[in-house]
mmCIF file with all atom_site columns, C-alpha atoms in Angstrom:
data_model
loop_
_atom_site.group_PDB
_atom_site.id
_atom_site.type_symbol
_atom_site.label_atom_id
_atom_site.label_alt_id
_atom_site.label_comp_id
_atom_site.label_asym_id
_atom_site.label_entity_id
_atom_site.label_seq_id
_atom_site.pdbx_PDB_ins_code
_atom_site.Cartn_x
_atom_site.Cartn_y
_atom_site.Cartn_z
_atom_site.occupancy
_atom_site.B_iso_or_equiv
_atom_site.pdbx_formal_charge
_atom_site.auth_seq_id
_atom_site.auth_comp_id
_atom_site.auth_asym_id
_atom_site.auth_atom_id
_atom_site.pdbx_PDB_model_num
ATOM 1   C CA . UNK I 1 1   ? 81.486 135.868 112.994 1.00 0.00 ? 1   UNK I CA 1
ATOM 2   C CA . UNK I 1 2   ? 83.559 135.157 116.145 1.00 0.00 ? 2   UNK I CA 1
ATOM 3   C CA . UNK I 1 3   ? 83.071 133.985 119.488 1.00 0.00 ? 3   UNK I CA 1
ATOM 4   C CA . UNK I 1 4   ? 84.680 132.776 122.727 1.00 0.00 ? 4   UNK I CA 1
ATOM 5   C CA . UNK I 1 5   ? 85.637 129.648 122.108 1.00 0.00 ? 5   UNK I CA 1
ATOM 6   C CA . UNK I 1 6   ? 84.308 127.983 125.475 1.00 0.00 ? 6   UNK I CA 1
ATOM 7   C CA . UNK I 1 7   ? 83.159 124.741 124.368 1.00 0.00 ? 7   UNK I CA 1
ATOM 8   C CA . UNK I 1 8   ? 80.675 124.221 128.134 1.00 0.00 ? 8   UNK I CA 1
ATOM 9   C CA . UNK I 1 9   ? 78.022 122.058 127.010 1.00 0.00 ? 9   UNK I CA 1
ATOM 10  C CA . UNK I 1 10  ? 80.090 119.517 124.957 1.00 0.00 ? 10  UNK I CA 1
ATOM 11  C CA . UNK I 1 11  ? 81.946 116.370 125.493 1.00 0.00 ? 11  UNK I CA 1
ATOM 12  C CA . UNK I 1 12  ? 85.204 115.106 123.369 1.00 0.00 ? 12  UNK I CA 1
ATOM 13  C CA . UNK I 1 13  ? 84.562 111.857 121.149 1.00 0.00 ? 13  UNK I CA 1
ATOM 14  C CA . UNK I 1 14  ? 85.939 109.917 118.817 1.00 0.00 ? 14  UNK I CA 1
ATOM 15  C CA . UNK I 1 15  ? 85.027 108.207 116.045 1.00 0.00 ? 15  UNK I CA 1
ATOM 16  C CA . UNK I 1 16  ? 84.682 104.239 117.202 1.00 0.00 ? 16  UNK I CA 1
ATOM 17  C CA . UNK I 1 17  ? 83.438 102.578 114.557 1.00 0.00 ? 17  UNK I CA 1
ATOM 18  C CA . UNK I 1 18  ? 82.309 103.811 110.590 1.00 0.00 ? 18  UNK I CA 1
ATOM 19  C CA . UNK I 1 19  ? 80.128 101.023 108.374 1.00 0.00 ? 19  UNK I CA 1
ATOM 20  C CA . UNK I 1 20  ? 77.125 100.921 106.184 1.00 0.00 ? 20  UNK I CA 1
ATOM 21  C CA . UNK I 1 21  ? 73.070 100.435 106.838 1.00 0.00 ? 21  UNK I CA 1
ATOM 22  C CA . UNK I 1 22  ? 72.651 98.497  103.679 1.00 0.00 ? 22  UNK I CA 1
ATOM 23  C CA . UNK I 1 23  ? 74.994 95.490  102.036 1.00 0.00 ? 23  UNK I CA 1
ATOM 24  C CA . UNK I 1 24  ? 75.210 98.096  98.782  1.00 0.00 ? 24  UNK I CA 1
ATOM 25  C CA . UNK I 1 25  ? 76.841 100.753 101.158 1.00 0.00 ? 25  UNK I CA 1
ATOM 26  C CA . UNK I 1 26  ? 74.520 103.010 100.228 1.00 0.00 ? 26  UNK I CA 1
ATOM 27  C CA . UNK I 1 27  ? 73.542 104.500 103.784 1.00 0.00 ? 27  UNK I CA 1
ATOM 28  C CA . UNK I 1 28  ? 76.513 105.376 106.216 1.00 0.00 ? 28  UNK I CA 1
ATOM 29  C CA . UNK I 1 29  ? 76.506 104.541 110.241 1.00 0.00 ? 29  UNK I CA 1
ATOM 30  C CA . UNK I 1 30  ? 79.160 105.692 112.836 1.00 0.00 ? 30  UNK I CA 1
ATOM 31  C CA . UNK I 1 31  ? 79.639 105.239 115.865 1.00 0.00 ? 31  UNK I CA 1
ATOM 32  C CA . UNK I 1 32  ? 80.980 108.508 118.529 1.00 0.00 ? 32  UNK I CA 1
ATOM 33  C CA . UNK I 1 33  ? 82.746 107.771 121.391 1.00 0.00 ? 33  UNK I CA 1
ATOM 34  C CA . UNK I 1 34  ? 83.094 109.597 124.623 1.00 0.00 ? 34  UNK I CA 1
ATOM 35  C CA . UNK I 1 35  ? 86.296 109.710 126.446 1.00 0.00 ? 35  UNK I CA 1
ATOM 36  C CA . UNK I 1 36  ? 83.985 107.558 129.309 1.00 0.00 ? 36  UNK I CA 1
ATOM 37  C CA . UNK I 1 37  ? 83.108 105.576 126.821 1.00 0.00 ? 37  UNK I CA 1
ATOM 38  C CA . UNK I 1 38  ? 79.278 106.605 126.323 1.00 0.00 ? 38  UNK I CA 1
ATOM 39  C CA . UNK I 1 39  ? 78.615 105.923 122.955 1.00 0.00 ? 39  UNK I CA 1
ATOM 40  C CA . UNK I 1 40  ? 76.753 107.653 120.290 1.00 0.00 ? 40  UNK I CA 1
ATOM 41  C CA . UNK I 1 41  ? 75.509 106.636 116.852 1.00 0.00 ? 41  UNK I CA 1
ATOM 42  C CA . UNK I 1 42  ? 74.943 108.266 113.790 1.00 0.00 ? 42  UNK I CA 1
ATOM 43  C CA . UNK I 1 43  ? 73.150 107.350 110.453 1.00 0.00 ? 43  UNK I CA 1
ATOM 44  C CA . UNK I 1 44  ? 71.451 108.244 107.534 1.00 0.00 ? 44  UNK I CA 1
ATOM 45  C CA . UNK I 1 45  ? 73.995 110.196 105.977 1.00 0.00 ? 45  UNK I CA 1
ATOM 46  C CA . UNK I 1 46  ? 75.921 108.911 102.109 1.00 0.00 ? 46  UNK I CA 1
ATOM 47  C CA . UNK I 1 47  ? 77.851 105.494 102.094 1.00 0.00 ? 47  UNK I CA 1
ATOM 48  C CA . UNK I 1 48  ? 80.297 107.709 100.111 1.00 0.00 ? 48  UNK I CA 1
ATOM 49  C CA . UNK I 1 49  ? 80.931 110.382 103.185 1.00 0.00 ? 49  UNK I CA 1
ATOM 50  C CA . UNK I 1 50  ? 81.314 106.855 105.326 1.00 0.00 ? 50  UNK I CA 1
ATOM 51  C CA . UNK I 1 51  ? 84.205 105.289 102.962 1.00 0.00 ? 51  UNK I CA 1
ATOM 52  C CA . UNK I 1 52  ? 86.025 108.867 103.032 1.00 0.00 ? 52  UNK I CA 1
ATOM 53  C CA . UNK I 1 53  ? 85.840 108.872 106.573 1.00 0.00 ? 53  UNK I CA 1
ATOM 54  C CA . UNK I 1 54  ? 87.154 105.483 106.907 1.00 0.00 ? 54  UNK I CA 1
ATOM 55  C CA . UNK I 1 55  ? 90.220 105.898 104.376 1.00 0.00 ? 55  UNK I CA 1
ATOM 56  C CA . UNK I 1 56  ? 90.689 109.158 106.412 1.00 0.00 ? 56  UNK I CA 1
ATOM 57  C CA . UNK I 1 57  ? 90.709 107.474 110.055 1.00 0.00 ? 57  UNK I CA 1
ATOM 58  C CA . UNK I 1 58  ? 93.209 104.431 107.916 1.00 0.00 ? 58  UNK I CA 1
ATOM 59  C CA . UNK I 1 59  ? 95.196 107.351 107.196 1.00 0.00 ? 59  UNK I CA 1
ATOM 60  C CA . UNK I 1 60  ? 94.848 107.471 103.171 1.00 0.00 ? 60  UNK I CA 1
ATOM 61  C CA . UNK I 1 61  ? 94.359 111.263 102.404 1.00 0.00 ? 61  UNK I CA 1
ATOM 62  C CA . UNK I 1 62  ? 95.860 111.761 99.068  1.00 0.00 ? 62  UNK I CA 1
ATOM 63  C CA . UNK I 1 63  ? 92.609 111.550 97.249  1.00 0.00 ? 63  UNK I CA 1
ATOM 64  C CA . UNK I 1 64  ? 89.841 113.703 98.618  1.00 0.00 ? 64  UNK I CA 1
ATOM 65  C CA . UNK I 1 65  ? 86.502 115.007 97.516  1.00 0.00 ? 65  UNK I CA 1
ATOM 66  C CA . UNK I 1 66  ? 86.659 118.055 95.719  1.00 0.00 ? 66  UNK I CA 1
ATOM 67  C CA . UNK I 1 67  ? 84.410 120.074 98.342  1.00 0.00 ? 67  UNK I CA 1
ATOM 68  C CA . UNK I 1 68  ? 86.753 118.955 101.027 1.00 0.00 ? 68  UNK I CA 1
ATOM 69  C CA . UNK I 1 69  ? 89.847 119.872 99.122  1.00 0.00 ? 69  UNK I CA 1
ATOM 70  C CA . UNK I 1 70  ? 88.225 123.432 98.802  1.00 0.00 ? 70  UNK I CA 1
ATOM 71  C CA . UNK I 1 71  ? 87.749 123.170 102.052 1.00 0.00 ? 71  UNK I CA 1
ATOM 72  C CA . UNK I 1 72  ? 91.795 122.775 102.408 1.00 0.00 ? 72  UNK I CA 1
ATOM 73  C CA . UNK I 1 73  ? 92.762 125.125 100.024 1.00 0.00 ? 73  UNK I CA 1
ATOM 74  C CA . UNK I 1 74  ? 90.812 127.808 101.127 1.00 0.00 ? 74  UNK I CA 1
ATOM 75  C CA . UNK I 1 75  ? 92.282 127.230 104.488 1.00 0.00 ? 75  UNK I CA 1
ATOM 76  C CA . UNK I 1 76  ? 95.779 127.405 103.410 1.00 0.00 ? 76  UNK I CA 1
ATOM 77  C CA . UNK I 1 77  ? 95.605 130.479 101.405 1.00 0.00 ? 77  UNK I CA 1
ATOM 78  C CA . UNK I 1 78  ? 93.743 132.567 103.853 1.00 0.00 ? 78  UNK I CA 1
ATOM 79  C CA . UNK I 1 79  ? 95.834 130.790 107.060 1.00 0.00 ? 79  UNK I CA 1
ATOM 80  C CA . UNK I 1 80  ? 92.811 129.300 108.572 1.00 0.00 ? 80  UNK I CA 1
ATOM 81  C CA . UNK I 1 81  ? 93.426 126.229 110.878 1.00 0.00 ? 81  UNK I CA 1
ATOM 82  C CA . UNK I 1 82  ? 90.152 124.081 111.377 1.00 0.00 ? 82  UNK I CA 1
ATOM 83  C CA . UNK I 1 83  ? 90.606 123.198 115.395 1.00 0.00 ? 83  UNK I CA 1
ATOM 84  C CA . UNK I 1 84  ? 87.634 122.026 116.380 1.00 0.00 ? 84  UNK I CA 1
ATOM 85  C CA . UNK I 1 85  ? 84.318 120.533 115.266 1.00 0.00 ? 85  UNK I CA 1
ATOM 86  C CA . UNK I 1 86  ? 81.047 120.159 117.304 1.00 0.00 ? 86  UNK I CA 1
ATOM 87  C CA . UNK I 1 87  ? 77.920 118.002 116.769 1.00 0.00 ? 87  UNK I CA 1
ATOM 88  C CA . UNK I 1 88  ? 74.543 119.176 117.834 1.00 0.00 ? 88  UNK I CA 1
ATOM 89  C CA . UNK I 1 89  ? 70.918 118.525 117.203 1.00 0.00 ? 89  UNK I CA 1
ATOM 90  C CA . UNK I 1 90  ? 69.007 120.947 114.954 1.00 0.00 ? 90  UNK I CA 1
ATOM 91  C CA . UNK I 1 91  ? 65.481 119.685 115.177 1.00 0.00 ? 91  UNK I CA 1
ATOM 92  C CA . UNK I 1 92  ? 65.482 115.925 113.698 1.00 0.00 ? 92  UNK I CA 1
ATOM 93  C CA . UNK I 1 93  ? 68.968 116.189 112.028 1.00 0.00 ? 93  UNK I CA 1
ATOM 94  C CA . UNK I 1 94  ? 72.075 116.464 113.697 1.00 0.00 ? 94  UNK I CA 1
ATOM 95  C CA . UNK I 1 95  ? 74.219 119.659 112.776 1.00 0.00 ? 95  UNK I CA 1
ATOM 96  C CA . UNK I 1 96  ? 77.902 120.515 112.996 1.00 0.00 ? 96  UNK I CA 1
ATOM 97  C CA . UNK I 1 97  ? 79.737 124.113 113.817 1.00 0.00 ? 97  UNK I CA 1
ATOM 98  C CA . UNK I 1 98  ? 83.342 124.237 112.107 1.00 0.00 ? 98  UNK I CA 1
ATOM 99  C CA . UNK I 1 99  ? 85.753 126.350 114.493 1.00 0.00 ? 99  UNK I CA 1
ATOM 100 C CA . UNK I 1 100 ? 88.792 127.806 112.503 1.00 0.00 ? 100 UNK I CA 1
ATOM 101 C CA . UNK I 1 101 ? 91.481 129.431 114.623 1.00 0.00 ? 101 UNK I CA 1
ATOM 102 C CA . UNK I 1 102 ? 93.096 132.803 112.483 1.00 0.00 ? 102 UNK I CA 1
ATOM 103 C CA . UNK I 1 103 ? 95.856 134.636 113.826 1.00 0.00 ? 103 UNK I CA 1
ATOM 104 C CA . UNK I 1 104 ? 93.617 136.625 115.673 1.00 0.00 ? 104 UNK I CA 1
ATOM 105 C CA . UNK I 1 105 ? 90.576 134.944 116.457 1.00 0.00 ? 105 UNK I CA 1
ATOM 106 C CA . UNK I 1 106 ? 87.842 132.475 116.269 1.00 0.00 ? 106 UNK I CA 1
ATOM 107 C CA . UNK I 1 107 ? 85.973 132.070 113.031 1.00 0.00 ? 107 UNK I CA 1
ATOM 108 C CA . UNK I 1 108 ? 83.033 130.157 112.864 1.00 0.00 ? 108 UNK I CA 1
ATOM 109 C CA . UNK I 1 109 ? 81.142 128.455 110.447 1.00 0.00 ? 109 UNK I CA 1
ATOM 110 C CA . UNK I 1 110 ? 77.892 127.319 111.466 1.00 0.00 ? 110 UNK I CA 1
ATOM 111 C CA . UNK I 1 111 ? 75.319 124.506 110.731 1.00 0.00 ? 111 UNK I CA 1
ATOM 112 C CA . UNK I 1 112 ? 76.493 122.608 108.464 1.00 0.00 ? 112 UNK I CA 1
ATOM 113 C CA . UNK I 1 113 ? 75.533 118.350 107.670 1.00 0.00 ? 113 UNK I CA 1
ATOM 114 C CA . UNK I 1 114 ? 77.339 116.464 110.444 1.00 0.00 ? 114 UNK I CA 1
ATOM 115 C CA . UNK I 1 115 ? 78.727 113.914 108.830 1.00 0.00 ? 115 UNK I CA 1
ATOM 116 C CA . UNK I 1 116 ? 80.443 115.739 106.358 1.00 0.00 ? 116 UNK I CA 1
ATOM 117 C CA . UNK I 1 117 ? 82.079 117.857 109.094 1.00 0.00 ? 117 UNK I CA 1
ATOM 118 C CA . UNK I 1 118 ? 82.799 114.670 111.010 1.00 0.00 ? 118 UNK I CA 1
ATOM 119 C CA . UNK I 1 119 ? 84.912 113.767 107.681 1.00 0.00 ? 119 UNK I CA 1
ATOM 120 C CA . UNK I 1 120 ? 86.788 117.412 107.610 1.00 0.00 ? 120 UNK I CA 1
ATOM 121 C CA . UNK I 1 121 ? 87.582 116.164 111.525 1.00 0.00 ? 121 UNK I CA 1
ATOM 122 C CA . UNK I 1 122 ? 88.961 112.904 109.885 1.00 0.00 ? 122 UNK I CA 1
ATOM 123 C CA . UNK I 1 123 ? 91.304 114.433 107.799 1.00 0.00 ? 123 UNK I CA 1
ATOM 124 C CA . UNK I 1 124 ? 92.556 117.015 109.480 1.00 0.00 ? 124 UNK I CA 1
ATOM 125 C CA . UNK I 1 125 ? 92.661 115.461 112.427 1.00 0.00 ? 125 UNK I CA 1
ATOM 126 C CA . UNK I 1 126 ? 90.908 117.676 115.069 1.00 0.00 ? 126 UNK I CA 1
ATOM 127 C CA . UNK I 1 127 ? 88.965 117.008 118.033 1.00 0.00 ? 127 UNK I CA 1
ATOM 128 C CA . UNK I 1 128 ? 85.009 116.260 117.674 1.00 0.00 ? 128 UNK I CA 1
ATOM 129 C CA . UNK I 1 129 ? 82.884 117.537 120.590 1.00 0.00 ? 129 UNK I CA 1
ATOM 130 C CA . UNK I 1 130 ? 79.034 116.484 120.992 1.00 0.00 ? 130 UNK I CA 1
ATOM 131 C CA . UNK I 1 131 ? 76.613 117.845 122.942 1.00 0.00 ? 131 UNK I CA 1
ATOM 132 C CA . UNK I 1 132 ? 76.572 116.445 126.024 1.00 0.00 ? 132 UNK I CA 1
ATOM 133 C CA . UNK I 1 133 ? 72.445 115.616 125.636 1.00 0.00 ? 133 UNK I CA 1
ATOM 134 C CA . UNK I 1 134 ? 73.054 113.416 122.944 1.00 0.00 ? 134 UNK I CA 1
ATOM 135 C CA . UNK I 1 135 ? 75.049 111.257 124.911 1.00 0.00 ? 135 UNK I CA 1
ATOM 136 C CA . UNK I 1 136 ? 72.204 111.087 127.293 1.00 0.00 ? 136 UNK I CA 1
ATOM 137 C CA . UNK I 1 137 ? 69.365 109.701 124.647 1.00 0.00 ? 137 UNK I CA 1
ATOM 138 C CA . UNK I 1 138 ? 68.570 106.622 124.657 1.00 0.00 ? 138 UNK I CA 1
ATOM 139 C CA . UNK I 1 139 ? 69.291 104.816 121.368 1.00 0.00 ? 139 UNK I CA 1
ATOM 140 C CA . UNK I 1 140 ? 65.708 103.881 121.167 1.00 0.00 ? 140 UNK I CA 1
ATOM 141 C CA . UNK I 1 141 ? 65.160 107.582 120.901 1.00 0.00 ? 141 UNK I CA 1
ATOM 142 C CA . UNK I 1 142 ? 67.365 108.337 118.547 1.00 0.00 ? 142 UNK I CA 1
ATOM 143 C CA . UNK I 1 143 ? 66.297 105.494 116.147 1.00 0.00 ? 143 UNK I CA 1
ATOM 144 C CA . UNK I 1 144 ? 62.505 106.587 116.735 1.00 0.00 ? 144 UNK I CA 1
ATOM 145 C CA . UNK I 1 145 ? 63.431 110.272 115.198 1.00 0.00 ? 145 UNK I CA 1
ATOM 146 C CA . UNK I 1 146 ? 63.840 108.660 111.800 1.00 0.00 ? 146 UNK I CA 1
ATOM 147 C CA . UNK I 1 147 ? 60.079 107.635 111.670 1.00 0.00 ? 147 UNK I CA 1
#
């Protein structure tokens, strides 16, 4: 379950801007940002995923989903750090790879819904990488993959 953890293939981004499809927040949209400032964006994931990564990036953490505070406990008890996470496309859905740094080694959990991993970024306040191809769609062609 580990691995090098050479990260060739992926570019560091940040989360630029979090906000909703719809006026009932109902569908979440973010924006990733490269260090260059290409920009990636992100939808059709849960308005309620968005607002937790928005009181996340505002700082709030004191009230946090039960899955994600599993997520932490788990963590502390078996002294697992989460140190990275990274964003890929699994077909027509983007996927996410949680890295966890152990005394020892690397583990990794793999292909799990990118936005929710994007949130466990928020909060713990790790480093999102994206592969580098995304960055070099077109937004047309991302939008067209939802059809």
């Amino acid at each position: 379950m580990s691995e090098p953890f050479i990260s060739e293939g992926y570019i560091t981004a940040s989360i630029s801007f979090v906000g909703f499809v719809d006026k009932l927040g109902l569908e979440g949209l973010l924006t990733l940002k490269s260090d260059d400032g290409r920009e990636f964006p992100i939808r059709a994931f849960s308005g309620e995923v968005a607002r937790h990564i928005l009181r996340f990036k505002e700082g709030d953490k004191s009230t946090i989903p039960t899955i994600y505070n599993l997520i932490e406990e788990i963590s502390s008890l078996q002294d697992l750090l989460l140190v990275e996470v990274r964003i890929y496309r699994n077909g027509p859905v983007l996927r996410s790879n949680l890295y966890f740094k152990t005394r020892k080694d690397i583990v990794t959990l793999r292909n799990y819904r990118a936005s929710d991993c994007i949130a466990l970024a928020a909060f713990f306040d790790v480093p999102i990488k994206v592969r580098k191809n995304l960055f070099e769609e077109t937004i047309e062609q991302y939008f067209m993959s939802f059809r």
